[in-house]
N, C-alpha and C. Protein backbone atom coordinates (compact mmCIF):
# COMPACT_ATOMS: atom_id res chain seq x y z
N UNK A 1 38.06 6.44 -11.07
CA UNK A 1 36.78 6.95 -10.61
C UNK A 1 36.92 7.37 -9.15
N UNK A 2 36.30 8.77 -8.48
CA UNK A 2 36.54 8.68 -7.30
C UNK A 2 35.36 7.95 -6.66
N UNK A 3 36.32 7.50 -5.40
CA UNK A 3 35.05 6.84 -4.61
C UNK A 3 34.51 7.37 -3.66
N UNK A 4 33.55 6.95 -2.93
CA UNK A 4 33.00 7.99 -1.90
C UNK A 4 33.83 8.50 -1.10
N UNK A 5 34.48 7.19 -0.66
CA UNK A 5 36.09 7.58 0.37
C UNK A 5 36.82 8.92 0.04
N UNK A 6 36.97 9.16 -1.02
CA UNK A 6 37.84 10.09 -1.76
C UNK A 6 37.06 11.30 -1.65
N UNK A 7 35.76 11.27 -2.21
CA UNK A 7 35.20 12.73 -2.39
C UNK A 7 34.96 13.28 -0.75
N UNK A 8 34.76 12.20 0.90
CA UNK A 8 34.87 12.69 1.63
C UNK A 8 35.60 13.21 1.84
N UNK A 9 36.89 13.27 1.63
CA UNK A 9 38.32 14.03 1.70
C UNK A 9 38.50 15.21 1.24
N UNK A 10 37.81 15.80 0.46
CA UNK A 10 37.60 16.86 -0.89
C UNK A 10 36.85 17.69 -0.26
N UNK A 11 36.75 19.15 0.44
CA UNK A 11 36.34 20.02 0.61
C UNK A 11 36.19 20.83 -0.81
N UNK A 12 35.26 21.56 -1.56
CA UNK A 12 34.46 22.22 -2.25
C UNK A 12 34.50 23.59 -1.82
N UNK A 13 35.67 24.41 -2.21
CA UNK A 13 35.93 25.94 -2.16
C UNK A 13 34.66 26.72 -2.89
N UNK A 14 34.73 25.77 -4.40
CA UNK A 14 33.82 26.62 -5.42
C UNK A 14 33.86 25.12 -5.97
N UNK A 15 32.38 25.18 -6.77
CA UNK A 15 31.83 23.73 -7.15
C UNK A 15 31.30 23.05 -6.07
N UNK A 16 31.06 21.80 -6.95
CA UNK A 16 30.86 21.02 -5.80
C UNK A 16 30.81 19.69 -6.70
N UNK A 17 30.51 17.78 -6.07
CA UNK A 17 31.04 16.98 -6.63
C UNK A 17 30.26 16.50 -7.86
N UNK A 18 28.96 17.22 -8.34
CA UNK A 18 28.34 17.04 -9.28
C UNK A 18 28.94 17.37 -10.47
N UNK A 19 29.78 18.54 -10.07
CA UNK A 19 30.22 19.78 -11.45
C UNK A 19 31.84 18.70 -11.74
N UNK A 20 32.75 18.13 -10.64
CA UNK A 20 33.82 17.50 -10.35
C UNK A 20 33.59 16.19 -11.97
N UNK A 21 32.62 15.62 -10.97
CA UNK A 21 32.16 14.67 -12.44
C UNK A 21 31.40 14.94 -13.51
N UNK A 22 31.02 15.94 -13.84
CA UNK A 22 30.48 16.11 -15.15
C UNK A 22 31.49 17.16 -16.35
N UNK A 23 32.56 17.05 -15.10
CA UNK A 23 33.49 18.13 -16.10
C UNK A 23 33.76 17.67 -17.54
N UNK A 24 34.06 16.72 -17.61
CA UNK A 24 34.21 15.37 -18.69
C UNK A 24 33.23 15.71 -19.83
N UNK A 25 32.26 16.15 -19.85
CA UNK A 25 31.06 16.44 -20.58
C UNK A 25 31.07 17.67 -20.97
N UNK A 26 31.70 18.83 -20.35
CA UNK A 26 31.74 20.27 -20.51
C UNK A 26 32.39 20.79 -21.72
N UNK A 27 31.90 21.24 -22.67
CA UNK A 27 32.59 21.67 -23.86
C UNK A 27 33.87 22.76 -23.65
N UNK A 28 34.75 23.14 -24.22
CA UNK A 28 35.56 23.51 -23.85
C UNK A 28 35.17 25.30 -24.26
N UNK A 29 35.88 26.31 -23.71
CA UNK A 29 35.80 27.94 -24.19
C UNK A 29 36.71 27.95 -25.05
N UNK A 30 36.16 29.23 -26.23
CA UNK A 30 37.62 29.32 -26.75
C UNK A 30 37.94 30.58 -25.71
N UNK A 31 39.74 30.51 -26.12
CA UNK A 31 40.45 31.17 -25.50
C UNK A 31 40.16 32.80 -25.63
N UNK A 32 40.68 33.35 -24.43
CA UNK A 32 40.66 34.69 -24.16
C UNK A 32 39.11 34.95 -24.18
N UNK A 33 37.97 34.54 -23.98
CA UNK A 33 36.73 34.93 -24.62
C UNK A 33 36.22 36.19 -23.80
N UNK A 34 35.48 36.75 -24.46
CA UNK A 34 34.59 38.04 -23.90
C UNK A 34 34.34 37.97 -22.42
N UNK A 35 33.40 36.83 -22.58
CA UNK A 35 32.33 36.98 -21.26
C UNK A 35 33.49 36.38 -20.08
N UNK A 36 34.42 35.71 -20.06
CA UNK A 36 35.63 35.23 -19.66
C UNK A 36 36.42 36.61 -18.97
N UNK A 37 36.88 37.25 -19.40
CA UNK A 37 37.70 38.52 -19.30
C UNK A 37 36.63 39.43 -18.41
N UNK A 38 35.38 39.70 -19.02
CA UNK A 38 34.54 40.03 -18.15
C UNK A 38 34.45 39.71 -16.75
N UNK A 39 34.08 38.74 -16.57
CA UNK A 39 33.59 37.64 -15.24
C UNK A 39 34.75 38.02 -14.48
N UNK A 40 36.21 38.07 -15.06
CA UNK A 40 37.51 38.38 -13.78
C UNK A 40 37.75 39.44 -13.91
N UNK A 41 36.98 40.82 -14.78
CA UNK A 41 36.91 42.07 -14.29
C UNK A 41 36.17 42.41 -13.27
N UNK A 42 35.25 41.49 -13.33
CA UNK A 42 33.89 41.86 -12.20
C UNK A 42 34.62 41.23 -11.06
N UNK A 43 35.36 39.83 -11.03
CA UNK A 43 36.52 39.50 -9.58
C UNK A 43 37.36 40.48 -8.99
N UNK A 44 37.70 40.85 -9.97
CA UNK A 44 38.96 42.02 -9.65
C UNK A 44 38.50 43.10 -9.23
N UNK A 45 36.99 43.33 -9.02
CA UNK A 45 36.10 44.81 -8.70
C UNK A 45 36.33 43.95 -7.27
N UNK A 46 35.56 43.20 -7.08
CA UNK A 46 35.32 42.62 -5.97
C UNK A 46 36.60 42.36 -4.97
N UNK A 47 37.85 42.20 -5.47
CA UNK A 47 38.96 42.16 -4.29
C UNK A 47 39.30 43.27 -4.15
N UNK A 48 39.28 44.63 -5.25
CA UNK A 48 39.05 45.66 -5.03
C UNK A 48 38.53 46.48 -4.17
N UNK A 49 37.76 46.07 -4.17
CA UNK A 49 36.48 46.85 -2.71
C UNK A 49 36.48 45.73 -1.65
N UNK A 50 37.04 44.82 -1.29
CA UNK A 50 37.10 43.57 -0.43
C UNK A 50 37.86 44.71 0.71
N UNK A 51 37.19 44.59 2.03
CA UNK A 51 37.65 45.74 3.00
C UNK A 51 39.18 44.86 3.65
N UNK A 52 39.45 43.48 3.67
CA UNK A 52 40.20 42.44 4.39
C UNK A 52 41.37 42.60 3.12
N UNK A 53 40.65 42.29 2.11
CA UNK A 53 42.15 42.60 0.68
C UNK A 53 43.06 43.18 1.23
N UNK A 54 42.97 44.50 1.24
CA UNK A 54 43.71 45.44 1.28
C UNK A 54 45.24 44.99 2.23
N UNK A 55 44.51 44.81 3.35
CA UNK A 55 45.90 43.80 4.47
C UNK A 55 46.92 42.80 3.54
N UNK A 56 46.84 42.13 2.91
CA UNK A 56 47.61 41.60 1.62
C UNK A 56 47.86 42.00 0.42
N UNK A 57 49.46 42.62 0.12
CA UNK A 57 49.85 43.03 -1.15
C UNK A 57 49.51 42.20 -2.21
N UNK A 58 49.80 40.58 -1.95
CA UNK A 58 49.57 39.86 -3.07
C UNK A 58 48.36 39.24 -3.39
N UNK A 59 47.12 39.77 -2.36
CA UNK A 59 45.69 39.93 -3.07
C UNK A 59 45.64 41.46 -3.90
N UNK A 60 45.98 42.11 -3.36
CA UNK A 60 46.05 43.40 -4.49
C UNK A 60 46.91 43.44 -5.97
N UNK A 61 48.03 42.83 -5.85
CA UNK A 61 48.59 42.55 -6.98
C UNK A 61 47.86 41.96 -7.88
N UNK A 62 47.20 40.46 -7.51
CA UNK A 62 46.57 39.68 -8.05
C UNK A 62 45.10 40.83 -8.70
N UNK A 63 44.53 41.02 -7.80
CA UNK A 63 43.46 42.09 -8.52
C UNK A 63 43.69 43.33 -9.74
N UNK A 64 44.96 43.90 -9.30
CA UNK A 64 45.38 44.44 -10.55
C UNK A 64 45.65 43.40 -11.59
N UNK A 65 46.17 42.45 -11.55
CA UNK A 65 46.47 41.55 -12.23
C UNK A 65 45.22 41.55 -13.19
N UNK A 66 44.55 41.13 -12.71
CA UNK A 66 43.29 40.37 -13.55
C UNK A 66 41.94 41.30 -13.32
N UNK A 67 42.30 42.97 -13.96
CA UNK A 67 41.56 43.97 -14.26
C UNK A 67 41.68 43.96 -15.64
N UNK A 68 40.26 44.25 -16.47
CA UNK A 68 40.33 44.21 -17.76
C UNK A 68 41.55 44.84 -18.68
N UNK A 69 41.93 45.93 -18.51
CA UNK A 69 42.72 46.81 -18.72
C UNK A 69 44.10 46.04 -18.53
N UNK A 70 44.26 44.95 -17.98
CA UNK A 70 45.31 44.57 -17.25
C UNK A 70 45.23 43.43 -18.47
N UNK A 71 44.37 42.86 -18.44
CA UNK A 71 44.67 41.30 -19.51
C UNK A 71 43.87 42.06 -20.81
N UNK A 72 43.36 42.75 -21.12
CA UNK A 72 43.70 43.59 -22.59
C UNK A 72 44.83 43.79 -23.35
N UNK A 73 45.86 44.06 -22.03
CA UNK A 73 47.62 44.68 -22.61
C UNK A 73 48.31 43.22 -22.43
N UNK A 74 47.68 42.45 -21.74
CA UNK A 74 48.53 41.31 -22.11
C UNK A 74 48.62 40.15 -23.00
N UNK A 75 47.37 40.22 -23.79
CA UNK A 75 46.77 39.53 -24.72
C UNK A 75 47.19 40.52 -25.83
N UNK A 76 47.16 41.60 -26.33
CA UNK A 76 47.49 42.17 -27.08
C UNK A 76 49.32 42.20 -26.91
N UNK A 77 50.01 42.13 -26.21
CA UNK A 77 51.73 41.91 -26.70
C UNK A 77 51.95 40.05 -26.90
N UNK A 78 51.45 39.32 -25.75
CA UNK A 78 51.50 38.04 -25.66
C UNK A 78 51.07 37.22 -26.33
N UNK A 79 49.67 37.91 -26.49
CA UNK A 79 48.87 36.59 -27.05
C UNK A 79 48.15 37.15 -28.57
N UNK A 80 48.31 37.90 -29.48
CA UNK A 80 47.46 38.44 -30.56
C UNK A 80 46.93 37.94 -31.48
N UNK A 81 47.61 36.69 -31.26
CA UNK A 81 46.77 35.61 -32.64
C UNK A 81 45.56 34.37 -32.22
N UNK A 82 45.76 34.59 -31.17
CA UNK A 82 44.29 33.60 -30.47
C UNK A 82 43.00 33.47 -30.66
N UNK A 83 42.73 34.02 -31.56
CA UNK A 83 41.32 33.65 -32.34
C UNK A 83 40.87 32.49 -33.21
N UNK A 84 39.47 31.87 -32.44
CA UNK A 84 39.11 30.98 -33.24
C UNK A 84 39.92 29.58 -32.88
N UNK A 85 40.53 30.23 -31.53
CA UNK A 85 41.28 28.59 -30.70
C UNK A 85 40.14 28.15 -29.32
N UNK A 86 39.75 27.34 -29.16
CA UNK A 86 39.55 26.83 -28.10
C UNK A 86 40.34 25.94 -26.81
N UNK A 87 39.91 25.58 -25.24
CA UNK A 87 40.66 25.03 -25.05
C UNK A 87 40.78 23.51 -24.91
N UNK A 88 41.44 22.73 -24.10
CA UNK A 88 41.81 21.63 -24.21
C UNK A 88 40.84 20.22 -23.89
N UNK A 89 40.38 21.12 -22.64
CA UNK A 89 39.49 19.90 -21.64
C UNK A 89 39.40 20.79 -20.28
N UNK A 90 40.15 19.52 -19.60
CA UNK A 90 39.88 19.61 -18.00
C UNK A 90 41.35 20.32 -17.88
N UNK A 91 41.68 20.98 -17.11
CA UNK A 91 43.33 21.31 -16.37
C UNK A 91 43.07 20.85 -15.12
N UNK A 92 43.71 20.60 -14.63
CA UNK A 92 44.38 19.95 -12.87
C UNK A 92 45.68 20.52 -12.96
N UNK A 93 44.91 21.53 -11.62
CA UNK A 93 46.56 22.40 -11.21
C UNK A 93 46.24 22.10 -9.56
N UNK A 94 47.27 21.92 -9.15
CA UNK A 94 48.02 21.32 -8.05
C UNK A 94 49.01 22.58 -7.51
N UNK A 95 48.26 23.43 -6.94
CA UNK A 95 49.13 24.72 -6.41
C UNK A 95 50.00 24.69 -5.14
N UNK A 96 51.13 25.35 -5.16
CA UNK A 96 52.32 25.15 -4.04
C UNK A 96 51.22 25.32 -2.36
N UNK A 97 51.56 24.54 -2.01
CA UNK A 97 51.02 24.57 -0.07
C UNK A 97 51.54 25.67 0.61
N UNK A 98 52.70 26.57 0.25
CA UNK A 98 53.13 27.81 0.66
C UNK A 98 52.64 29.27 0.33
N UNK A 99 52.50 28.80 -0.93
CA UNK A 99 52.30 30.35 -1.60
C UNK A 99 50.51 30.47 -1.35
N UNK A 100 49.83 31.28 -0.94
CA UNK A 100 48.53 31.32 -0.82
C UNK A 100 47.78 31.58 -2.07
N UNK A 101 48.75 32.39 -2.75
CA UNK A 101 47.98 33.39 -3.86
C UNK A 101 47.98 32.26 -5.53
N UNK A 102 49.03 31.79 -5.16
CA UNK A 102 49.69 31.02 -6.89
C UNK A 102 48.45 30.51 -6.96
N UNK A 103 46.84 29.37 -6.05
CA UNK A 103 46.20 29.03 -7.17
C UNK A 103 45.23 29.89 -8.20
N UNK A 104 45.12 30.83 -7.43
CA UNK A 104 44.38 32.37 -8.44
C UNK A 104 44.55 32.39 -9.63
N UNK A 105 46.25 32.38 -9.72
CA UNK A 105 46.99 32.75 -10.89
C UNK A 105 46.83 31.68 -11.85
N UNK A 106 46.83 30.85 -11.47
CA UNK A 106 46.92 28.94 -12.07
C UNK A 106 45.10 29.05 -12.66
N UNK A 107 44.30 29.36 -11.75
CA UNK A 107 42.87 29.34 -12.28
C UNK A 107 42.88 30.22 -13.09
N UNK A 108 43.06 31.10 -13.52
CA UNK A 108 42.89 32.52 -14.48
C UNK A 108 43.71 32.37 -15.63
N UNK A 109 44.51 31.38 -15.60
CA UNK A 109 45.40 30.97 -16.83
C UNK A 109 44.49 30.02 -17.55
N UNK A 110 43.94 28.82 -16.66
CA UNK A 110 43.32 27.76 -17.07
C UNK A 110 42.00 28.58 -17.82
N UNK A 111 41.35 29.25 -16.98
CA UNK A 111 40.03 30.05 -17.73
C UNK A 111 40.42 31.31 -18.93
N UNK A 112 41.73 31.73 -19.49
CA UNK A 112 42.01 32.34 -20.42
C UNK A 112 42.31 31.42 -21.59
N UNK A 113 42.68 30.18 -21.25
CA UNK A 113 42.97 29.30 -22.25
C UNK A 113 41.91 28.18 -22.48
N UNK A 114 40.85 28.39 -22.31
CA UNK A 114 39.13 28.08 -22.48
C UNK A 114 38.88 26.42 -21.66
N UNK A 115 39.60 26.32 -20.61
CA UNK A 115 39.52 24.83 -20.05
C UNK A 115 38.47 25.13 -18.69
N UNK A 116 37.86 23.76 -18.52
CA UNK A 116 37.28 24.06 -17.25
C UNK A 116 38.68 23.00 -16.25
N UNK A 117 38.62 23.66 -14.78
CA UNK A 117 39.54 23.64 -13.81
C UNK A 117 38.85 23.30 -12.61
N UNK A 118 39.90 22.18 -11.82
CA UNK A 118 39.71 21.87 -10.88
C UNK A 118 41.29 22.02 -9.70
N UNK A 119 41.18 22.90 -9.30
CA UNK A 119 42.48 23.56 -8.75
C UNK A 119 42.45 23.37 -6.93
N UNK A 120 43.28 22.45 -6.80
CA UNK A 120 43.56 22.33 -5.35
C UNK A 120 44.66 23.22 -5.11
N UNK A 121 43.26 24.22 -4.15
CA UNK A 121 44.06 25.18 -3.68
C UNK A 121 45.14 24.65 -2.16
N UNK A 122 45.69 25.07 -1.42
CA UNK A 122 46.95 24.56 -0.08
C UNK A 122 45.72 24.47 0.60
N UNK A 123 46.44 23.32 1.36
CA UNK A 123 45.65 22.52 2.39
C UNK A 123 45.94 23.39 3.67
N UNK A 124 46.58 24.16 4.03
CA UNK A 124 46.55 24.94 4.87
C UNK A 124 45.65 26.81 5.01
N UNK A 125 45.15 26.77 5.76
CA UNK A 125 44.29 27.83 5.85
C UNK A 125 44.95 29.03 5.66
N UNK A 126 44.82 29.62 4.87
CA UNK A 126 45.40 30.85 4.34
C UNK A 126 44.49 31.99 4.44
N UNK A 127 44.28 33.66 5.35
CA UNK A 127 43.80 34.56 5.25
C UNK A 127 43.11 34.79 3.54
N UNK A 128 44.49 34.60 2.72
CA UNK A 128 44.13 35.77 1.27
C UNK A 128 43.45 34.19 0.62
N UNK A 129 43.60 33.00 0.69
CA UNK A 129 42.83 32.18 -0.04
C UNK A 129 40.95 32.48 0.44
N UNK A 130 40.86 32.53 2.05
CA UNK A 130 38.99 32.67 1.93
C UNK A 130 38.85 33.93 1.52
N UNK A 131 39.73 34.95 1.03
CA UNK A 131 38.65 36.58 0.53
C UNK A 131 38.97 36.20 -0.75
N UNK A 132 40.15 35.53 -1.38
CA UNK A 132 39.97 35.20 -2.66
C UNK A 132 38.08 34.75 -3.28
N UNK A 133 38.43 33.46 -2.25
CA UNK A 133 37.08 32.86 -2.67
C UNK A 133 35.96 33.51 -2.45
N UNK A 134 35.42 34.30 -1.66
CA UNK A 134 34.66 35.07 -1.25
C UNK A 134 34.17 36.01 -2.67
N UNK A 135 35.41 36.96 -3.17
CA UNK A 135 34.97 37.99 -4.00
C UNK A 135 34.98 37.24 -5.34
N UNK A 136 35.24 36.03 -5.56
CA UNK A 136 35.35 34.94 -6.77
C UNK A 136 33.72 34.78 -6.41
N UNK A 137 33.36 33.94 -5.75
CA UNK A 137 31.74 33.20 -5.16
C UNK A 137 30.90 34.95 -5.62
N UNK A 138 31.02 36.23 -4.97
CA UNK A 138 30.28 37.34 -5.00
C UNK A 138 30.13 37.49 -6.70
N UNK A 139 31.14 37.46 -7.71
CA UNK A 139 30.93 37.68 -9.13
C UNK A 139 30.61 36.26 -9.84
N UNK A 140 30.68 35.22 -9.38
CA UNK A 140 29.69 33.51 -10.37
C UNK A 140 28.36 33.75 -9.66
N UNK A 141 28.13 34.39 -8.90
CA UNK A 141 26.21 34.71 -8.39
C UNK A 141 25.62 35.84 -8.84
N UNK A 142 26.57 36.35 -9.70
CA UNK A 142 25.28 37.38 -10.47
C UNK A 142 25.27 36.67 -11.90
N UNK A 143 23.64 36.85 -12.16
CA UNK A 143 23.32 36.13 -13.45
C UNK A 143 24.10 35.65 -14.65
N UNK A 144 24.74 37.08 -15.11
CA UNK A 144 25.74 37.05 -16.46
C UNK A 144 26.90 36.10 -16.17
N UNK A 145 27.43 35.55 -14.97
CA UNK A 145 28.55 34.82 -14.81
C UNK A 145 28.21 33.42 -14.35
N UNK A 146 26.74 33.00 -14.26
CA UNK A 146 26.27 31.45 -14.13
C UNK A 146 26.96 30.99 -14.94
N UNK A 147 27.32 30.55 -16.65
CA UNK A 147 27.84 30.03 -17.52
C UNK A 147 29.58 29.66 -17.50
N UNK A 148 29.96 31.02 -16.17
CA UNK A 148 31.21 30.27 -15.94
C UNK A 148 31.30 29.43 -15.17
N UNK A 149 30.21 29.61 -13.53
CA UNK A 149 30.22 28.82 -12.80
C UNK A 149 30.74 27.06 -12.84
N UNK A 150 30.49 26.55 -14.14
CA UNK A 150 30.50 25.24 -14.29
C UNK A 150 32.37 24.55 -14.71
N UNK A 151 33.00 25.93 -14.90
CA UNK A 151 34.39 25.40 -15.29
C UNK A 151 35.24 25.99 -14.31
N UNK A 152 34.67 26.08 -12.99
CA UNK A 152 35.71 26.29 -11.77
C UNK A 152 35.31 25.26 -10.60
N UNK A 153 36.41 24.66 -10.04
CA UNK A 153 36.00 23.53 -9.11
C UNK A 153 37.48 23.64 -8.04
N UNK A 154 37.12 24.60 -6.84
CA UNK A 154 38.31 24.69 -5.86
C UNK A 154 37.97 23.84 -4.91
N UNK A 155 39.15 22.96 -4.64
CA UNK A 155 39.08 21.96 -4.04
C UNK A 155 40.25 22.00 -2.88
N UNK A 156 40.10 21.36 -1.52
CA UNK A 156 40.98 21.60 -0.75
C UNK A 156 41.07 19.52 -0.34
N UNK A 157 41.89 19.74 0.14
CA UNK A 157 42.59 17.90 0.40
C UNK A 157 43.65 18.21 0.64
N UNK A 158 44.12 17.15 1.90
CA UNK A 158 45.01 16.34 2.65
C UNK A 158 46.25 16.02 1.24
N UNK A 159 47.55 16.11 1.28
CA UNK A 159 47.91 15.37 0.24
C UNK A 159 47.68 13.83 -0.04
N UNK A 160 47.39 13.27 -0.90
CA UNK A 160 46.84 12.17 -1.24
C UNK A 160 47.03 11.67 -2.88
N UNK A 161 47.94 10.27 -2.86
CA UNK A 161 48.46 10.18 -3.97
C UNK A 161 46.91 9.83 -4.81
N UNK A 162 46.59 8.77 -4.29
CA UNK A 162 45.43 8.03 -4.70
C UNK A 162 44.27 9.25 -5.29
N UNK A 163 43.88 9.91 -4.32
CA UNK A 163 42.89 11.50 -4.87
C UNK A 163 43.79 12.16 -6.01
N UNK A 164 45.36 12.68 -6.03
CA UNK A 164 45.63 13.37 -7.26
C UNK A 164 45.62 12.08 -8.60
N UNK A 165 45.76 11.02 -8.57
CA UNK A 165 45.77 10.04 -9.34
C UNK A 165 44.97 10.13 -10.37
N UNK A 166 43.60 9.88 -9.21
CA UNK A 166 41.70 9.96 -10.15
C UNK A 166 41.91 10.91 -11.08
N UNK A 167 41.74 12.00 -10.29
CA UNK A 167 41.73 13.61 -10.66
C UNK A 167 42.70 13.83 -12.02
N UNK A 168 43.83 13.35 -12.00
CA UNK A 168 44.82 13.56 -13.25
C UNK A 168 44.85 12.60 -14.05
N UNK A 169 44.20 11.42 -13.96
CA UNK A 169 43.37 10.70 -15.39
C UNK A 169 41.85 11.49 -15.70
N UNK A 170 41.27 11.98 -15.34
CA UNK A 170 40.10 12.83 -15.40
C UNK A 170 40.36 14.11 -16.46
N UNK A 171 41.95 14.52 -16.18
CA UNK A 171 42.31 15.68 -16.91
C UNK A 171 42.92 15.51 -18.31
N UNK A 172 42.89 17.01 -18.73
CA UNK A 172 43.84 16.96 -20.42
C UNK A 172 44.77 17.47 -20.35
N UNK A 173 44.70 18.13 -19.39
CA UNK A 173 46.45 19.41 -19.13
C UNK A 173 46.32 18.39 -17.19
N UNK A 174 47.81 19.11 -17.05
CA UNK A 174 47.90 18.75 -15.62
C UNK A 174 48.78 20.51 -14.95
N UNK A 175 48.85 21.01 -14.32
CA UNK A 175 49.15 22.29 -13.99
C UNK A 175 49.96 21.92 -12.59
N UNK A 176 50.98 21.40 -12.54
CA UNK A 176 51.96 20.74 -11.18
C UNK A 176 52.81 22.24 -10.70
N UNK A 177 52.68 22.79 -9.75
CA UNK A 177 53.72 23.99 -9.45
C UNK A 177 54.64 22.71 -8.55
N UNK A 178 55.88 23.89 -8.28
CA UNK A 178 56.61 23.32 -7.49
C UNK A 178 57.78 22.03 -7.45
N UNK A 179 58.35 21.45 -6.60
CA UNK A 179 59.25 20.30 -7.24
C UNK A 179 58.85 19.32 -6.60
């Protein structure tokens, strides 16, 4: 269980500690879903037109990345039989402290494979992590994408065995980059 101690430690990118603990309760998506693919076309508009994006290749990559058109062709060679699957639970991904961009990639996997996510993004302040969040926060505030709001939870923390501990008995997948 976390304790208060713990959740003071826990900065709230996206979410916050209500959504943290009720994840447990959250039914799972099935995979690849409509309104899913949607919601990170409407992200990918948004880092798109993000005037600060542009200064980072690997926020632009990432935005092509996760343009409809983009995970259409990849679900159709990769993934074609995914119907009528849902996903697991919770994922806990634990993204590299170097790479700025990898927890994007780690969240957009977790939300194609119908889990809600709680993804500690690097504890170090990264330019392309706040416009990430920024044009992420601009597409869960328009109406049609409230329903995803509840299966994304970016979290920033100190490394801390005791905080990843809670957090990865809490989960069904665990998402560890790195060695």
């Amino acid at each position: 269980m976390l304790t208060q101690q713990n959740m003071e430690q826990i900065e709230f990118l996206s979410g916050n500690k209500d959504m943290l603990i009720k994840a447990s309760s959250k039914a799972a998506l099935p995979t690849w879903s409509e309104k899913t693919v949607d919601f990170l076309s409407a992200f990918s508009r948004n880092l798109l037109h993000h005037k600060r994006a542009h200064d980072f290749p690997d926020i632009m990559s990432y935005a092509f990345w996760i343009r409809s058109a983009s995970l259409k062709q990849i679900k159709e060679h990769y993934y074609p039989h995914v119907e009528n699957k849902i996903g697991r639970g919770i994922a806990f991904h634990i993204a590299p402290s170097n790479v700025p961009v990898n927890f994007a990639f780690s969240l957009v996997v977790g939300l194609l494979t119908g889990n809600s996510n709680m993804v500690r993004v690097p504890s170090k302040e990264f330019g392309q992590v706040k416009i990430i969040v920024e044009a992420m926060q601009k597409a869960l505030s328009k109406p049609e994408y409230q329903e995803i709001n509840p299966y994304i939870a970016l979290i920033r923390y100190e490394r801390d065995r005791q905080i990843n501990n809670v957090l990865s008995k809490m989960a069904d997948i665990r998402v560890i980059w790195g060695g």
